[in-house]
Coordinates of C-alpha atoms and ligand atoms in Angstrom, one line a residue:
X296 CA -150.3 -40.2 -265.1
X297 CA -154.1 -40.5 -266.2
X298 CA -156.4 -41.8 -264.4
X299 CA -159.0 -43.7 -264.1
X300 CA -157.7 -46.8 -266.8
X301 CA -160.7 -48.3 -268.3
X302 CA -160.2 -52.0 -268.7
X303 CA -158.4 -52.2 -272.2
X304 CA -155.7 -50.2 -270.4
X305 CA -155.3 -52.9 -268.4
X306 CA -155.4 -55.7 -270.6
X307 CA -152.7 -54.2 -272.4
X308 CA -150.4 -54.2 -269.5
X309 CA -151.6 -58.0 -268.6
X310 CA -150.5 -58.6 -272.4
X311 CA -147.4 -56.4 -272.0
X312 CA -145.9 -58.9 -269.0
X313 CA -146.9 -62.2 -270.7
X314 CA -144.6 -64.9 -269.7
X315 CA -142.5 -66.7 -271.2
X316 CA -143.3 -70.5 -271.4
X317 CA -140.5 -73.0 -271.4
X318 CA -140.5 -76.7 -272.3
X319 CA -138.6 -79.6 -271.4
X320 CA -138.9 -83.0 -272.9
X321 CA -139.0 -85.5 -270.2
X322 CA -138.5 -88.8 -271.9
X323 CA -140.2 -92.0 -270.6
X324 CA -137.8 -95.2 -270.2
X325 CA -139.9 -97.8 -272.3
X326 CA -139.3 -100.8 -274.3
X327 CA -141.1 -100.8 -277.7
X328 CA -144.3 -102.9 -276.6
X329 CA -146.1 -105.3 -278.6
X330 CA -150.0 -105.1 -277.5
X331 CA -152.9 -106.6 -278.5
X332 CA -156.7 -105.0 -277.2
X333 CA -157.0 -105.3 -273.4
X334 CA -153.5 -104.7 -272.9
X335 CA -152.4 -102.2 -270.7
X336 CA -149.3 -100.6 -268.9
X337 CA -148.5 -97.4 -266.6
X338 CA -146.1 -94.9 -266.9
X339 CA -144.0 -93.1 -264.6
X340 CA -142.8 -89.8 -265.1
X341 CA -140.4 -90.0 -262.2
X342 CA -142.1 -86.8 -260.7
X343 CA -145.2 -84.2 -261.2
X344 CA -145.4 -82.5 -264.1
X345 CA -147.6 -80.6 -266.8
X346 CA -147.6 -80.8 -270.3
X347 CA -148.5 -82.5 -273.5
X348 CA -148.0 -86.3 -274.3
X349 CA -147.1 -87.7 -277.6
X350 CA -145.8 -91.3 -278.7
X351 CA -145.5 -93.3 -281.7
X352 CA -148.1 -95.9 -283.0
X353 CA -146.1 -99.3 -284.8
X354 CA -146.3 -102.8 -286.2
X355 CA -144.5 -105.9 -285.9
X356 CA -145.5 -108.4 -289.1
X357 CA -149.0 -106.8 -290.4
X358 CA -149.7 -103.6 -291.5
X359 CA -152.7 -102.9 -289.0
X360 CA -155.9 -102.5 -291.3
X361 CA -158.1 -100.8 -288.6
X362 CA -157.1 -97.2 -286.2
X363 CA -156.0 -98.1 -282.4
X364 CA -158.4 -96.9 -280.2
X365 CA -156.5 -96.2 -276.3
X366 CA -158.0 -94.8 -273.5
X367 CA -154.8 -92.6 -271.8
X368 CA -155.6 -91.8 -268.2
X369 CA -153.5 -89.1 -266.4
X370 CA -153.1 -89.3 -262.9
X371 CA -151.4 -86.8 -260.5
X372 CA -151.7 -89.7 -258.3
X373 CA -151.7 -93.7 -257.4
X374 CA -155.2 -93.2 -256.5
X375 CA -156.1 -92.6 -259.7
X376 CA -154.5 -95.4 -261.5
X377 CA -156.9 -97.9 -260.8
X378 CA -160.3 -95.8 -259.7
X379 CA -163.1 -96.2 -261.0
X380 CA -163.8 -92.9 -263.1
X381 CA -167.3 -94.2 -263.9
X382 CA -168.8 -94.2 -260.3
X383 CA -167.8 -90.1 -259.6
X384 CA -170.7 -88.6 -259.1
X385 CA -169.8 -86.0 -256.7
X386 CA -169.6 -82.0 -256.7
X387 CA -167.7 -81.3 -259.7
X388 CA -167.6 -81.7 -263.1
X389 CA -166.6 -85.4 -264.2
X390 CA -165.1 -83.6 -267.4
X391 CA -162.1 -82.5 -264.4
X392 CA -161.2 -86.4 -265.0
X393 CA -158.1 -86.7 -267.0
X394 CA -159.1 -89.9 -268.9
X395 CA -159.3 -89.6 -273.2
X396 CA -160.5 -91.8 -275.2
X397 CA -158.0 -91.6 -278.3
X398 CA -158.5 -93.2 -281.9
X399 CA -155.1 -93.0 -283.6
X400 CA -155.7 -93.5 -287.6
X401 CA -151.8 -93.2 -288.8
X402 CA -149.0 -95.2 -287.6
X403 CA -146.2 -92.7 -286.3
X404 CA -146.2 -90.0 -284.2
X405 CA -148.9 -88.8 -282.5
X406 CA -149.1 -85.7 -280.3
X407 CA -152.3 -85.1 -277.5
X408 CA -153.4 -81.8 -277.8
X409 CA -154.3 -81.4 -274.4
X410 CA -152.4 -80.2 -271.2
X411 CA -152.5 -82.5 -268.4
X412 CA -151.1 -82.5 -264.6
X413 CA -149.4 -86.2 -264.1
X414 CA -146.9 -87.8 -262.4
X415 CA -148.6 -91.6 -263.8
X416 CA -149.7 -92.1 -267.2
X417 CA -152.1 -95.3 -267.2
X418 CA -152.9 -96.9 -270.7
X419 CA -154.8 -99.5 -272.2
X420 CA -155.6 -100.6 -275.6
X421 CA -159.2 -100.8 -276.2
X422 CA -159.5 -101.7 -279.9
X423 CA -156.5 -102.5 -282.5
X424 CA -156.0 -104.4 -285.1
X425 CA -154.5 -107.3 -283.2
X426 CA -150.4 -106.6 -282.5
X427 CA -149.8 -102.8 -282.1
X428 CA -146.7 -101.5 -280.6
X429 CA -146.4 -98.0 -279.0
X430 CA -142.9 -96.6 -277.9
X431 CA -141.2 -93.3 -277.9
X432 CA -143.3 -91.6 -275.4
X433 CA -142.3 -88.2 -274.4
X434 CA -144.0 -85.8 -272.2
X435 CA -143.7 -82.4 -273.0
X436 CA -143.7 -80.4 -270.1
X437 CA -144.2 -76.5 -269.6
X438 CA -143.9 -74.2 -267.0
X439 CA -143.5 -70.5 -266.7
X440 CA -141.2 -70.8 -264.0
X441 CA -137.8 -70.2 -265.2
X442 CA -135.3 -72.6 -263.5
X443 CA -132.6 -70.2 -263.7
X444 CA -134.1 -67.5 -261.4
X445 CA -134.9 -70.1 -258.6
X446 CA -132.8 -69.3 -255.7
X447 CA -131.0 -72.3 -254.0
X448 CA -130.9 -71.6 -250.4
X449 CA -128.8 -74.1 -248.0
X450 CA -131.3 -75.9 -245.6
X451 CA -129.7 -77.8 -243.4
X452 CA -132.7 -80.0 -242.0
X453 CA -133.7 -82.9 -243.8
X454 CA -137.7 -82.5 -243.6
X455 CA -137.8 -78.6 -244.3
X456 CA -135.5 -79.6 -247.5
X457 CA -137.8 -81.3 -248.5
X458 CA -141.2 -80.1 -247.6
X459 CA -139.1 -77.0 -249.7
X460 CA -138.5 -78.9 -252.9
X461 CA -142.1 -80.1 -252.8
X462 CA -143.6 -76.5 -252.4
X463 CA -141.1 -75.5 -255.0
X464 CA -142.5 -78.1 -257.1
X465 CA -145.9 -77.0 -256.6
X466 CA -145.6 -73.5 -257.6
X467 CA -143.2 -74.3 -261.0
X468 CA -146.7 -76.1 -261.8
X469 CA -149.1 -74.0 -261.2
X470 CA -146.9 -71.2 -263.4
X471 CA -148.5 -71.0 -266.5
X472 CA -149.9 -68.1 -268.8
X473 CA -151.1 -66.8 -265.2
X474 CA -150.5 -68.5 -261.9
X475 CA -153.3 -71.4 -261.8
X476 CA -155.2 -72.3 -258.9
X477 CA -153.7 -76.3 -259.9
X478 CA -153.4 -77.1 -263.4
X479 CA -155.6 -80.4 -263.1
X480 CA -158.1 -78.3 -262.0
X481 CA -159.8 -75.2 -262.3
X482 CA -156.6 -74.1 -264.4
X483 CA -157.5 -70.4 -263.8
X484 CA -156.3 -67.6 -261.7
X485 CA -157.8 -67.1 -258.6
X486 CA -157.4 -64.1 -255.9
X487 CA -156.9 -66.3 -253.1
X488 CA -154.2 -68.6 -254.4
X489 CA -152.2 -65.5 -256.5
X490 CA -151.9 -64.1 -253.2
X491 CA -150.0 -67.3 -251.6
X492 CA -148.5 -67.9 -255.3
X493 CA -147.1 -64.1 -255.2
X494 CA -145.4 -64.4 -251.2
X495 CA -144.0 -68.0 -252.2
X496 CA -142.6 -66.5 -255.6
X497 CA -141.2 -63.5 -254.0
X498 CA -138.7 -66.2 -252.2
X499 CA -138.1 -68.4 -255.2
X500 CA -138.6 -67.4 -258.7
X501 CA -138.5 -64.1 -258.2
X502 CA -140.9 -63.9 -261.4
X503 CA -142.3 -60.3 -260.7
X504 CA -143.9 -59.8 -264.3
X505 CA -146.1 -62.6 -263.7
X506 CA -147.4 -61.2 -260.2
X507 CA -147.8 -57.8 -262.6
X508 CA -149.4 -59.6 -265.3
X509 CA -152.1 -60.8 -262.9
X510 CA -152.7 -58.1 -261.0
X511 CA -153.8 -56.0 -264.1
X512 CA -155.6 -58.7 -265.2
X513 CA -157.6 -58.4 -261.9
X514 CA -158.0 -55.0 -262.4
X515 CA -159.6 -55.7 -265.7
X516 CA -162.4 -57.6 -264.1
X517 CA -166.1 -56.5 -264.1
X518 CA -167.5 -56.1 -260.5
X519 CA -171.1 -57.1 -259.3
X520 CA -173.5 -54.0 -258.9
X521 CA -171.9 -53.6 -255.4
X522 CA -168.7 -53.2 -256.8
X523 CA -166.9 -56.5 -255.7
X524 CA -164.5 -57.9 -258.2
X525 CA -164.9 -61.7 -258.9
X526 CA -162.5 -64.5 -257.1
X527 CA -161.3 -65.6 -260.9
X528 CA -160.8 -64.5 -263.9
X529 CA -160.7 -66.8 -267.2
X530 CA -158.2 -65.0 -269.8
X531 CA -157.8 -67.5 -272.3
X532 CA -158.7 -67.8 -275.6
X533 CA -160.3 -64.4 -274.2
X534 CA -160.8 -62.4 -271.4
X535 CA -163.5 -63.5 -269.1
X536 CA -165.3 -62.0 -266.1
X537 CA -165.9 -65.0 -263.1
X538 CA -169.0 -64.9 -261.4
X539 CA -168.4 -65.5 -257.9
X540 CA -168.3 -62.4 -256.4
X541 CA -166.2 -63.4 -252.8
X542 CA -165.9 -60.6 -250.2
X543 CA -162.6 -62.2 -248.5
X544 CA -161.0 -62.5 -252.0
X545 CA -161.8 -59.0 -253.5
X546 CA -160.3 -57.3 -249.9
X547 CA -156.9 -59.8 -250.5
X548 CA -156.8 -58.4 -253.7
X549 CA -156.0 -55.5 -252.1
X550 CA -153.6 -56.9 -249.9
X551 CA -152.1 -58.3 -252.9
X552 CA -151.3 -55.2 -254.6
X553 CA -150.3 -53.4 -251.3
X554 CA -147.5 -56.5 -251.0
X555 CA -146.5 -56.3 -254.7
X556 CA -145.4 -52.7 -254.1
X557 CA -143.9 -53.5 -251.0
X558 CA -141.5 -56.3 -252.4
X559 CA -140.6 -54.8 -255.7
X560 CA -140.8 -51.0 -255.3
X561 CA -142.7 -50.9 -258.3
X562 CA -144.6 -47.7 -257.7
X563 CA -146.1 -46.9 -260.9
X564 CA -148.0 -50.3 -261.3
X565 CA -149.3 -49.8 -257.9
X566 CA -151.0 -46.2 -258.6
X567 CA -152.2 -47.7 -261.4
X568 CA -154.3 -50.4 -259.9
X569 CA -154.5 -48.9 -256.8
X570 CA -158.3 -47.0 -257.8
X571 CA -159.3 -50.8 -258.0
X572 CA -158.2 -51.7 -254.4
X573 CA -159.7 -48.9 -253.5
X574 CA -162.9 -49.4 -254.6
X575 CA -162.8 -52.9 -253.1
X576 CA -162.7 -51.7 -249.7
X577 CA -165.2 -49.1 -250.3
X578 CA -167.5 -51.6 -251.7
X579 CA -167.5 -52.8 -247.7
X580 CA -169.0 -50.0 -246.5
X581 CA -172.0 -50.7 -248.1
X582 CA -172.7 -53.5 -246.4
X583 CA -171.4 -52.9 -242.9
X584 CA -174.8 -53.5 -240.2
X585 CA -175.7 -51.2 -237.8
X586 CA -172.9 -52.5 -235.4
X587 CA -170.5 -52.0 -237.7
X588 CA -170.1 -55.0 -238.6
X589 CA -169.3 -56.5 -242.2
X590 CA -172.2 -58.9 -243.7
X591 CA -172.7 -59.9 -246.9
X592 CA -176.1 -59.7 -248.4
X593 CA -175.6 -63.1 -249.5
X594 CA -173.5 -65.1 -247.3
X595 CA -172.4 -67.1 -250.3
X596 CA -170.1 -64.4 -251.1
X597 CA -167.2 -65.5 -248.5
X598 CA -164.5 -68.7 -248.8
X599 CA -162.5 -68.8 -246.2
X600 CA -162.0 -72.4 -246.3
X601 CA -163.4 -75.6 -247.7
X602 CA -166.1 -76.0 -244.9
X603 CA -169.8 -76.1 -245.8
X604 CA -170.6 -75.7 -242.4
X605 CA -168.2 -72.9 -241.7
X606 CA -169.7 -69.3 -239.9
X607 CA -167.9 -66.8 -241.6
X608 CA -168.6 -63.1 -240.1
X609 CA -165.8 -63.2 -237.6
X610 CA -163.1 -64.4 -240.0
X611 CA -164.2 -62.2 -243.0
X612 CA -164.2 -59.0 -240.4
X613 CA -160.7 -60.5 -239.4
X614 CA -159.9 -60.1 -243.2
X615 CA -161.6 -56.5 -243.6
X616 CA -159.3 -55.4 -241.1
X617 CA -156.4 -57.1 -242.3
X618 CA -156.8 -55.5 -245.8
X619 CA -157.1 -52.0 -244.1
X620 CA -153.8 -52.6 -242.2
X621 CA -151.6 -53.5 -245.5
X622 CA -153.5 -50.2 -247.2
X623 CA -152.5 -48.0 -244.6
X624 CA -149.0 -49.4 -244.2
X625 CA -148.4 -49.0 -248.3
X626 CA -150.1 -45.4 -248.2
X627 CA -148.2 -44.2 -245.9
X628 CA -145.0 -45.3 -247.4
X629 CA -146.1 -43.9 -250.7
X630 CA -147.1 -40.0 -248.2
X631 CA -150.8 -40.7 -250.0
X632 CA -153.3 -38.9 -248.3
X633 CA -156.2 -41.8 -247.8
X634 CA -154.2 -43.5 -245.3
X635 CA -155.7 -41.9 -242.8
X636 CA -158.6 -42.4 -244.9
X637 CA -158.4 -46.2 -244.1
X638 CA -156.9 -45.7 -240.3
X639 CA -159.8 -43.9 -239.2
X640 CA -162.0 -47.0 -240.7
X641 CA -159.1 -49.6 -239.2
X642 CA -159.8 -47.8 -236.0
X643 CA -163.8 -48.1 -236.4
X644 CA -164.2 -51.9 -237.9
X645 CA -162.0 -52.6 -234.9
X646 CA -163.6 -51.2 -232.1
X647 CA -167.3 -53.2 -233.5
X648 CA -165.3 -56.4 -233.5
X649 CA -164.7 -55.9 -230.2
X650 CA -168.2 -54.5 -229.2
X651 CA -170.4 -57.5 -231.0
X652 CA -168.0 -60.3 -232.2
X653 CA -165.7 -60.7 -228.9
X654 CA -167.4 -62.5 -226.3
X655 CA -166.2 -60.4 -222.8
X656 CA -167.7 -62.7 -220.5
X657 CA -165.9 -65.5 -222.2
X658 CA -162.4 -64.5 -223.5
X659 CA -163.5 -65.6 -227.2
X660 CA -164.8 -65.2 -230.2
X661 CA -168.3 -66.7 -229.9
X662 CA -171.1 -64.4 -230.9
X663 CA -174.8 -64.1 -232.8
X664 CA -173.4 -63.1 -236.1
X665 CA -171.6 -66.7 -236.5
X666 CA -174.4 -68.4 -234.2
X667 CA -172.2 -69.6 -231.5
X668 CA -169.8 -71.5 -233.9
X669 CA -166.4 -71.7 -232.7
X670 CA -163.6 -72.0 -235.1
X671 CA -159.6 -71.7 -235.3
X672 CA -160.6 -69.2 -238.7
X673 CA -162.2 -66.7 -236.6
X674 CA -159.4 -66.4 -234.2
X675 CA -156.9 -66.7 -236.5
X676 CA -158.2 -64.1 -239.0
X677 CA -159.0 -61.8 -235.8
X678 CA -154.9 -62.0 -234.9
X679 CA -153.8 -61.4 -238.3
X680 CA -156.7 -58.3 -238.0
X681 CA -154.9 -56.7 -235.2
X682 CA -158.1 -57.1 -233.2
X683 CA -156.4 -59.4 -230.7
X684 CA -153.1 -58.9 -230.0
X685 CA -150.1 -60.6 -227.7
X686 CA -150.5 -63.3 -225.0
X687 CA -154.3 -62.9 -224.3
X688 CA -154.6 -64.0 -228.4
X689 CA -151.7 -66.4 -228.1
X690 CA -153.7 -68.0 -225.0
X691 CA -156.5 -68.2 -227.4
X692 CA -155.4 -69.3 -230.5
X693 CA -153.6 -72.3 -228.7
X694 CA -157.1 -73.6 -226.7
X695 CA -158.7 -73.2 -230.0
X696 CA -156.1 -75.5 -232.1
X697 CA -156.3 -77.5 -229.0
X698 CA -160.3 -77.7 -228.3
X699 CA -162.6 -80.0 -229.7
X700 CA -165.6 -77.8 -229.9
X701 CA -163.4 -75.5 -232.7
X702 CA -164.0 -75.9 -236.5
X703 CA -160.1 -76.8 -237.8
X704 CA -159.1 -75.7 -241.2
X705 CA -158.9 -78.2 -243.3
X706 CA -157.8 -76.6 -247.1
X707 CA -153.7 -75.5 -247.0
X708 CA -155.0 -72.3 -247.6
X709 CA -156.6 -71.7 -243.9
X710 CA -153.3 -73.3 -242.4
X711 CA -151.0 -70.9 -244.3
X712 CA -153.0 -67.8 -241.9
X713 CA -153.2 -69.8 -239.3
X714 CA -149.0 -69.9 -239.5
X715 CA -149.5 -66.1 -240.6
X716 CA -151.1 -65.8 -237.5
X717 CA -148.5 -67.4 -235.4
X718 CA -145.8 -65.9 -236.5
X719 CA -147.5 -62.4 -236.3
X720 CA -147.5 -63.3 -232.7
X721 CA -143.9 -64.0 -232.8
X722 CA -144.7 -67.6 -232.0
X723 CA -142.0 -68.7 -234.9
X724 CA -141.3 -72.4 -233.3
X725 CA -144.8 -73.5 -232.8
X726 CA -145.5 -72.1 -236.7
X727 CA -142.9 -74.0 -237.8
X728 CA -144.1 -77.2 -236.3
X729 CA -147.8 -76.6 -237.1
X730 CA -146.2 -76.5 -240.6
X731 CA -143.7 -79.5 -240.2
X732 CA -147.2 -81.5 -239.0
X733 CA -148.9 -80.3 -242.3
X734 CA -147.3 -80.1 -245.4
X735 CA -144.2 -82.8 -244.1
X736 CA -147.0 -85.3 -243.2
X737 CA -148.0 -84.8 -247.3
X738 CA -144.5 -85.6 -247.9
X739 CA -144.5 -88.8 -246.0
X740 CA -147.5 -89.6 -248.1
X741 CA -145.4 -89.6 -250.9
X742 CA -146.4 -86.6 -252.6
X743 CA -144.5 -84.9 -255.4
X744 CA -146.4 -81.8 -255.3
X745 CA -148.5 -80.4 -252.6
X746 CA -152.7 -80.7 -252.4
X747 CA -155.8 -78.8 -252.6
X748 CA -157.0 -80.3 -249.4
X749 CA -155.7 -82.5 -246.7
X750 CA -155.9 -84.1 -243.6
X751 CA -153.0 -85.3 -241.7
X752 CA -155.2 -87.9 -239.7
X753 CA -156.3 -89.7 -242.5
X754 CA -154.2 -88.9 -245.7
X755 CA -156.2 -90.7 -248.1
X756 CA -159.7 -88.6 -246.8
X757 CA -160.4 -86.3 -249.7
X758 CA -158.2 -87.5 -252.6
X759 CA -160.1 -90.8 -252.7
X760 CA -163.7 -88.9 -252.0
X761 CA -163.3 -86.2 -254.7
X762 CA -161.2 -87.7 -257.8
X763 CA -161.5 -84.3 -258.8
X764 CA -159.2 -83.2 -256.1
X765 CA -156.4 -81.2 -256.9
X766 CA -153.7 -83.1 -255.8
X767 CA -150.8 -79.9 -257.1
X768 CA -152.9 -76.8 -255.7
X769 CA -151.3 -73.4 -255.4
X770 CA -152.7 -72.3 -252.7
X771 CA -150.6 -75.3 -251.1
X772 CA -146.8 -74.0 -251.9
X773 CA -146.2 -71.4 -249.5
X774 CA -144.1 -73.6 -247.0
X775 CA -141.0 -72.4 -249.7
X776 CA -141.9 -69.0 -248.5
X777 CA -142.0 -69.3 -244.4
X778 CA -139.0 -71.6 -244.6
X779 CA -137.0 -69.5 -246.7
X780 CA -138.2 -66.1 -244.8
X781 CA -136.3 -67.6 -242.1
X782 CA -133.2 -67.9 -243.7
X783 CA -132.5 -65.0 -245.6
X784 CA -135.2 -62.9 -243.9
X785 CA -138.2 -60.6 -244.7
X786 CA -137.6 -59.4 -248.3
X787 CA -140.6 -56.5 -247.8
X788 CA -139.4 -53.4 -248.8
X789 CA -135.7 -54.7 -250.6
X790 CA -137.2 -54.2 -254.0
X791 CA -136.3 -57.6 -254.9
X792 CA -134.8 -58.0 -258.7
X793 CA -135.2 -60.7 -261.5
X794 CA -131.7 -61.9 -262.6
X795 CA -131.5 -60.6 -265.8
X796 CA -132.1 -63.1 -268.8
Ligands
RAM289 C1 -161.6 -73.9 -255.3 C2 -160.2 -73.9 -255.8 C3 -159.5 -72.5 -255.7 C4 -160.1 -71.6 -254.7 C5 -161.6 -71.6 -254.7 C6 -162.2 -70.7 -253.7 O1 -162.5 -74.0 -256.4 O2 -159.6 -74.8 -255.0 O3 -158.2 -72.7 -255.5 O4 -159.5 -70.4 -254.7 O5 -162.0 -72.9 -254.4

């Protein structure tokens, strides 16, 4: 094998495990309607979907002598029926708003040529030649998930069946040409949702070759000058470098390939990406303090959850030592010498966190670095580290979910490692119940596919804050993964195997 592969290399193998994209035609139930301007009428899909809408412009008695201008507004959710798209003003681009304004010239069919996530389709006639009629509306929906590969797995509680079909839902809609982030919005492939898209596939579509495809796409990705691969790529109509250069993501890249061997067996593809992984970690070192300790020239650089408040040393040194773990379990699978390359650093970064982010006096995890902030992310991401291990972090972990004066996660994303967490402390009932509370409180919400953000107290929080919200967010769909762990257990190391097609 030759190493290193430039970046073409890689693309090539990205290209090599394209998916295949399949289409159903999900036909609306609607009378022909007769409309005249300042009409309007809502779909319903009858669930979540993504794809393209077409319908066909008519007449009743005169020939219309002037195009039908519609305004076709896509919503993932009630909310957004009736909002008023005008008024956003906040964070992200408005352009995120599914709302077109249409001017159909021809009577017949017309198609949209744009993709949208929907479960309503609101629409309203803004200018026609008096009586219009529209019928035949058919939504076109795609999805890289292939039906047939989806495992059914007997569940015999009625909640986790269907927090299951939701999460299921979630990830069929977020398969695309990579696995999206949510295909409202950004509609690109992100580190820290592949990650959570790869575990929850591993239990349900079992689509390997996509996990594959976007790995090497990764690997294809031009670093900062400190060698830290971006948190997205773009890869259509071309390959495109992000520029967000986050430290958390770029080490759970790593853990991401380490995983991908360790469910599929697939060796070569590992050696081949691993030199990226690699440099990853080593791009740490460079920014370890004089303790030790990992800080990020620009403190920018780190996620961990949707919290603009949010101190993040603790939790990204949680996350340094987490990536070292799953490199030197891999490595030493695979007899490669630089596993005890990364123990001897897994023994170092582990001993600092001790020495300056554990609080001795205390029992906890305030400290300078994250000035005083308390937060379950910190304790959490320390667990999953291996810094903190059995009761004493059990005992801690539960005063912090408990205790006012800790930050919460709030994105899906922090509660999946906070369940990660639990369960690595064998705490498998309360995880299930922290994730019954989450994800089944969506579900009693109504939801069709789970979202980007969420708060249990007060459902509507975000969604009506941030119409940009995505309400079908990747990061969102690993319940399908610890619910089905359970049942037919921890597929690591079974080389798991798509049904052939
Ligand atoms: C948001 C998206 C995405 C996430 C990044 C860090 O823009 O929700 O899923 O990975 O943040």
């Amino acid at each position: 094998m030759k190493e290193p592969f430039d970046k073409s290399y890689y693309l090539q193998k990205a290209d090599e495990n394209f998916p295949t994209l399949y289409r159903e035609e999900i036909s609306i139930p609607n009378e022909v309607k007769e409309l005249y301007p300042g009409d309007s009428f809502v779909l319903d899909l009858g669930n979540h979907y993504v794809g393209y809408l077409s319908f066909v412009l008519g007449f009743t008695n005169r020939y219309p002598d002037a195009p039908t201008r519609l305004s076709v507004r896509f919503c993932e959710r009630p909310y957004e029926i009736d909002a008023d798209f005008s008024a956003y003003t906040v964070g992200l681009c408005a352009s995120w708003l599914q709302e077109e304004i249409v001017t159909v010239d021809y009577l017949g069919e017309y198609k949209m040529p744009r993709r949208y996530a929907a479960r309503y389709i609101k629409i309203t006639v803004l200018a026609a030649p008096k009586r219009i009629t529209l019928s035949d509306f058919v939504f076109s929906a795609v999805t890289s998930a292939d039906s047939r590969q989806l495992e059914s797995v007997s569940i015999d509680d009625e909640e986790l069946l269907a927090i299951d079909r939701v999460s299921v839902n979630t990830l069929k809609n977020c398969m695309q040409r990579v696995f999206e982030d949510g295909p409202k919005r950004d509609r690109r492939l992100w580190i820290g949702d592949l990650r959570l898209e790869a575990l929850a596939n591993y239990y349900t579509y079992r689509q390997t070759d996509l996990v594959r495809r976007c790995l090497y796409l990764f690997a294809a990705a031009e670093c900062d000058k400190d060698g830290v691969m971006p948190g997205y790529i773009y890869e259509y109509p071309f390959f495109y470098s992000g520029c967000w250069f986050l430290r958390d993501y770029s080490l759970l890249f790593a853990v991401t390939l380490c995983e991908y061997y360790l469910y599929t067996g697939d060796e070569q593809t590992f050696l081949e990406i691993y030199p990226v992984a690699k440099g990853q970690t080593n791009a740490m070192l460079g920014e370890l303090d004089e303790n030790g300790i990992l800080v990020p020239k620009n403190p920018d650089n780190v996620f961990i959850d949707h919290i603009g408040s949010l101190k993040k040393t603790t939790s990204l040194n949680g996350i340094y030592l987490y990536a070292l773990k799953a490199l030197i379990e891999t490595l030493s699978l695979l007899n490669h010498e630089d596993a005890e390359v990364y123990r001897s650093r897994y023994e170092a970064a582990r001993a600092s966190a001790l020495r300056s982010l554990y609080n001795q006096e205390k029992c906890n995890f305030e400290n300078a670095y994250d000035e005083g902030q308390l937060s379950v992310h910190s304790v959490a991401w320390m667990i999953l580290g291996g810094a903190l291990e059995g009761e004493e972090a059990w005992e801690l972990l539960r005063s912090a979910m408990q205790h006012e004066a800790y930050l919460k996660p709030v994105s899906p994303y922090m509660i999946h490692y906070l369940i990660e967490a639990m369960e690595m402390l064998g705490r498998e009932e309360e995880a299930m119940s922290c994730l019954r509370e989450f994800w089944g409180a969506m579900v009693k919400e109504g939801a069709d596919t789970f979202y980007e953000i969420f708060t249990p107290e007060d459902p509507q929080a975000h969604s009506v804050e941030r119409l940009t919200t995505s309400m079908c967010h990747a990061w969102s769909s690993t319940p399908s993964y610890f619910i089905r762990k359970r049942i037919v257990g921890d597929r690591r190391g079974t080389s798991i195997q798509m049904i052939e097609k």
